[in-house]
GROMACS .gro file of C-alpha atoms in nm:
model
  198
    1MET     CA    1   0.000   0.000   0.000
    2LYS     CA    2   0.113   0.354  -0.068
    3LEU     CA    3   0.247   0.535   0.235
    4PRO     CA    4   0.064   0.870   0.242
    5ILE     CA    5   0.266   0.962   0.544
    6ALA     CA    6   0.403   1.294   0.580
    7ILE     CA    7   0.697   1.104   0.482
    8LEU     CA    8   0.689   1.388   0.262
    9ILE     CA    9   0.885   1.639   0.071
   10PHE     CA   10   0.983   1.995   0.138
   11ALA     CA   11   0.948   2.295  -0.086
   12LEU     CA   12   1.164   2.583   0.025
   13ALA     CA   13   0.986   2.856   0.212
   14ALA     CA   14   1.117   3.208   0.263
   15LEU     CA   15   1.478   3.138   0.178
   16PRO     CA   16   1.741   3.396   0.272
   17ALA     CA   17   1.869   3.614  -0.007
   18ALA     CA   18   2.225   3.620   0.121
   19ALA     CA   19   2.497   3.440  -0.071
   20ALA     CA   20   2.519   3.072   0.018
   21GLU     CA   21   2.730   2.772  -0.064
   22LYS     CA   22   2.687   2.398  -0.083
   23LEU     CA   23   2.673   2.230   0.257
   24SER     CA   24   2.887   1.924   0.320
   25LEU     CA   25   2.735   1.589   0.409
   26GLY     CA   26   2.920   1.608   0.739
   27ALA     CA   27   2.765   1.943   0.827
   28ILE     CA   28   2.417   1.816   0.742
   29SER     CA   29   2.467   1.496   0.943
   30ASN     CA   30   2.584   1.699   1.243
   31TYR     CA   31   2.283   1.929   1.214
   32LEU     CA   32   2.033   1.641   1.204
   33ASN     CA   33   2.208   1.465   1.493
   34GLY     CA   34   2.184   1.787   1.694
   35ILE     CA   35   1.804   1.794   1.674
   36ALA     CA   36   1.647   1.656   1.991
   37THR     CA   37   1.300   1.807   1.954
   38ALA     CA   38   1.149   2.039   1.696
   39GLN     CA   39   0.815   2.154   1.562
   40SER     CA   40   0.690   2.350   1.264
   41GLU     CA   41   0.383   2.428   1.063
   42PHE     CA   42   0.395   2.254   0.725
   43THR     CA   43   0.238   2.245   0.384
   44GLN     CA   44   0.215   1.903   0.223
   45ILE     CA   45   0.188   1.835  -0.148
   46ASN     CA   46   0.027   1.494  -0.180
   47ASP     CA   47   0.088   1.238  -0.451
   48ASP     CA   48  -0.243   1.327  -0.620
   49GLY     CA   49  -0.157   1.698  -0.628
   50THR     CA   50  -0.383   1.800  -0.340
   51ILE     CA   51  -0.255   2.023  -0.061
   52SER     CA   52  -0.271   1.960   0.314
   53THR     CA   53  -0.148   2.173   0.603
   54GLY     CA   54  -0.078   2.112   0.968
   55THR     CA   55   0.188   2.093   1.238
   56VAL     CA   56   0.475   1.846   1.261
   57TYR     CA   57   0.646   1.745   1.585
   58ILE     CA   58   0.985   1.573   1.587
   59LYS     CA   59   1.154   1.395   1.875
   60ARG     CA   60   1.473   1.216   1.783
   61PRO     CA   61   1.547   0.937   1.768
   62GLY     CA   62   1.254   0.757   1.618
   63LYS     CA   63   0.955   0.985   1.676
   64MET     CA   64   0.751   1.217   1.453
   65ARG     CA   65   0.388   1.332   1.452
   66PHE     CA   66   0.189   1.502   1.176
   67GLU     CA   67  -0.132   1.674   1.290
   68TYR     CA   68  -0.341   1.788   0.992
   69ASN     CA   69  -0.566   2.093   0.992
   70PRO     CA   70  -0.942   2.059   0.924
   71PRO     CA   71  -1.116   1.948   0.716
   72ASP     CA   72  -0.847   1.678   0.698
   73GLN     CA   73  -0.892   1.437   0.989
   74THR     CA   74  -0.576   1.234   0.937
   75LEU     CA   75  -0.307   1.186   1.201
   76VAL     CA   76   0.031   1.026   1.122
   77VAL     CA   77   0.251   0.911   1.409
   78ALA     CA   78   0.598   0.756   1.402
   79GLY     CA   79   0.708   0.590   1.724
   80ASN     CA   80   0.780   0.249   1.876
   81GLN     CA   81   0.960   0.153   1.553
   82ALA     CA   82   0.637   0.191   1.354
   83VAL     CA   83   0.443   0.448   1.152
   84ALA     CA   84   0.067   0.457   1.214
   85ILE     CA   85  -0.194   0.643   1.009
   86PHE     CA   86  -0.521   0.732   1.179
   87ASP     CA   87  -0.822   0.856   0.979
   88LYS     CA   88  -1.113   0.967   1.196
   89LYS     CA   89  -1.347   0.979   0.895
   90SER     CA   90  -1.289   0.616   0.806
   91ASN     CA   91  -1.417   0.303   0.978
   92VAL     CA   92  -1.124   0.096   0.852
   93PRO     CA   93  -0.850  -0.009   1.095
   94ASN     CA   94  -0.547   0.214   1.137
   95GLU     CA   95  -0.271   0.152   0.886
   96THR     CA   96   0.066   0.061   1.039
   97TYR     CA   97   0.407   0.021   0.874
   98PRO     CA   98   0.752  -0.065   1.013
   99LEU     CA   99   0.944   0.262   1.047
  100HIS     CA  100   1.264   0.111   0.906
  101ARG     CA  101   1.082   0.040   0.579
  102THR     CA  102   1.012   0.409   0.520
  103PRO     CA  103   1.257   0.680   0.408
  104LEU     CA  104   1.150   0.879   0.715
  105SER     CA  105   1.375   0.650   0.920
  106ILE     CA  106   1.681   0.823   0.771
  107ILE     CA  107   1.597   1.150   0.948
  108LEU     CA  108   1.489   0.975   1.269
  109ALA     CA  109   1.786   0.739   1.302
  110PRO     CA  110   1.971   0.747   1.637
  111ARG     CA  111   2.280   0.857   1.446
  112VAL     CA  112   2.258   1.008   1.098
  113ASP     CA  113   2.567   0.938   0.888
  114LEU     CA  114   2.522   1.051   0.530
  115SER     CA  115   2.879   0.945   0.450
  116ARG     CA  116   2.781   0.577   0.460
  117ALA     CA  117   2.851   0.396   0.136
  118ARG     CA  118   2.555   0.393  -0.106
  119MET     CA  119   2.336   0.602   0.126
  120VAL     CA  120   2.350   0.931  -0.063
  121THR     CA  121   2.253   0.911  -0.429
  122GLY     CA  122   2.237   1.285  -0.494
  123HIS     CA  123   2.410   1.591  -0.345
  124GLY     CA  124   2.354   1.921  -0.522
  125PHE     CA  125   2.323   2.297  -0.478
  126ASP     CA  126   2.089   2.530  -0.667
  127GLY     CA  127   2.250   2.856  -0.562
  128THR     CA  128   2.031   2.891  -0.254
  129ALA     CA  129   1.981   2.549  -0.097
  130THR     CA  130   2.163   2.218  -0.073
  131GLN     CA  131   1.966   1.909  -0.177
  132VAL     CA  132   2.054   1.562  -0.054
  133THR     CA  133   1.884   1.244  -0.174
  134ALA     CA  134   1.933   0.951   0.062
  135GLN     CA  135   1.820   0.590   0.090
  136ASP     CA  136   1.873   0.289   0.313
  137PRO     CA  137   2.192   0.153   0.154
  138ASP     CA  138   2.097  -0.202   0.249
  139ASN     CA  139   1.737  -0.172   0.125
  140PRO     CA  140   1.712   0.080  -0.161
  141GLU     CA  141   1.378  -0.076  -0.254
  142TYR     CA  142   1.223   0.105   0.045
  143GLY     CA  143   1.239   0.434  -0.147
  144ASN     CA  144   1.432   0.753  -0.082
  145ILE     CA  145   1.404   1.100   0.062
  146THR     CA  146   1.529   1.428  -0.087
  147MET     CA  147   1.598   1.692   0.177
  148SER     CA  148   1.662   2.063   0.120
  149PHE     CA  149   1.878   2.269   0.355
  150THR     CA  150   1.986   2.630   0.372
  151GLY     CA  151   2.299   2.742   0.554
  152ALA     CA  152   2.431   3.005   0.795
  153PRO     CA  153   2.303   2.843   1.011
  154VAL     CA  154   2.205   2.507   0.865
  155GLU     CA  155   1.827   2.461   0.856
  156LEU     CA  156   1.601   2.192   0.714
  157ARG     CA  157   1.348   2.351   0.479
  158GLN     CA  158   1.164   2.070   0.308
  159TRP     CA  159   1.173   1.706   0.208
  160THR     CA  160   1.026   1.485  -0.058
  161VAL     CA  161   0.962   1.118   0.004
  162ASN     CA  162   0.951   0.873  -0.285
  163ASP     CA  163   0.805   0.561  -0.130
  164ALA     CA  164   0.843   0.196  -0.222
  165ASN     CA  165   0.517   0.198  -0.419
  166GLY     CA  166   0.606   0.489  -0.643
  167GLY     CA  167   0.416   0.752  -0.444
  168GLN     CA  168   0.563   1.095  -0.382
  169THR     CA  169   0.490   1.336  -0.097
  170THR     CA  170   0.650   1.674  -0.035
  171VAL     CA  171   0.653   1.857   0.296
  172ILE     CA  172   0.741   2.226   0.307
  173LEU     CA  173   0.832   2.352   0.651
  174GLY     CA  174   0.762   2.688   0.805
  175GLU     CA  175   0.995   2.814   1.077
  176LEU     CA  176   1.147   2.506   1.241
  177LYS     CA  177   1.146   2.571   1.616
  178LEU     CA  178   1.411   2.363   1.792
  179GLY     CA  179   1.402   2.251   2.154
  180GLY     CA  180   1.123   2.230   2.405
  181SER     CA  181   0.954   1.941   2.578
  182LEU     CA  182   0.746   1.693   2.379
  183PRO     CA  183   0.595   1.410   2.589
  184ASN     CA  184   0.630   1.059   2.455
  185ARG     CA  185   0.251   1.009   2.458
  186LEU     CA  186   0.233   1.227   2.146
  187PHE     CA  187   0.413   0.952   1.958
  188ASN     CA  188   0.204   0.656   2.069
  189THR     CA  189   0.125   0.454   1.756
  190GLY     CA  190  -0.143   0.265   1.946
  191GLY     CA  191  -0.355   0.576   2.004
  192SER     CA  192  -0.397   0.937   1.898
  193SER     CA  193  -0.333   1.167   2.195
  194SER     CA  194  -0.453   1.517   2.121
  195GLY     CA  195  -0.185   1.766   2.029
  196SER     CA  196  -0.352   2.016   2.257
  197ASP     CA  197  -0.290   1.782   2.550
  198ARG     CA  198   0.078   1.853   2.579
   0.00000   0.00000   0.00000
């Protein structure tokens, strides 16, 4: 089944006009490893071209939560080594996938090391942002993720997930706010604790 998860893709929002240069894989790995908790509003471009918005919460390692704004009633939670998709409008059971089988696991790994052999398949710079395409080097069939970063200081701006079934989702971040306390109950894949109950 296609993974509609906000295993998504970023489109750059409000990029700085100052001169920039290509970021190294080491600098990007260090930046991702330095994220303990973060949250941001996001805009998601779905595989069918529709647009969704919401708030994403990140708690590394291994946890992410996408809360979608109305009228969308979907909730996507990564935690406990799984990704769960809850749809309040549907009577079907929640969809659950192993986290390690999704490209999202690259960002949420306990230690990100983009220098690993066969992990990075693309590393470019468009004059404003650095793009890195990465995959699980041992299981490239799980799909890949293309991340966009600006520098000075390094900041994640968006990502695009190409999943194992050929689907593509892009997530464009607003201002990524680092730090703060995020309780583990937000990332419970067996339930859907309200984001307002933090």
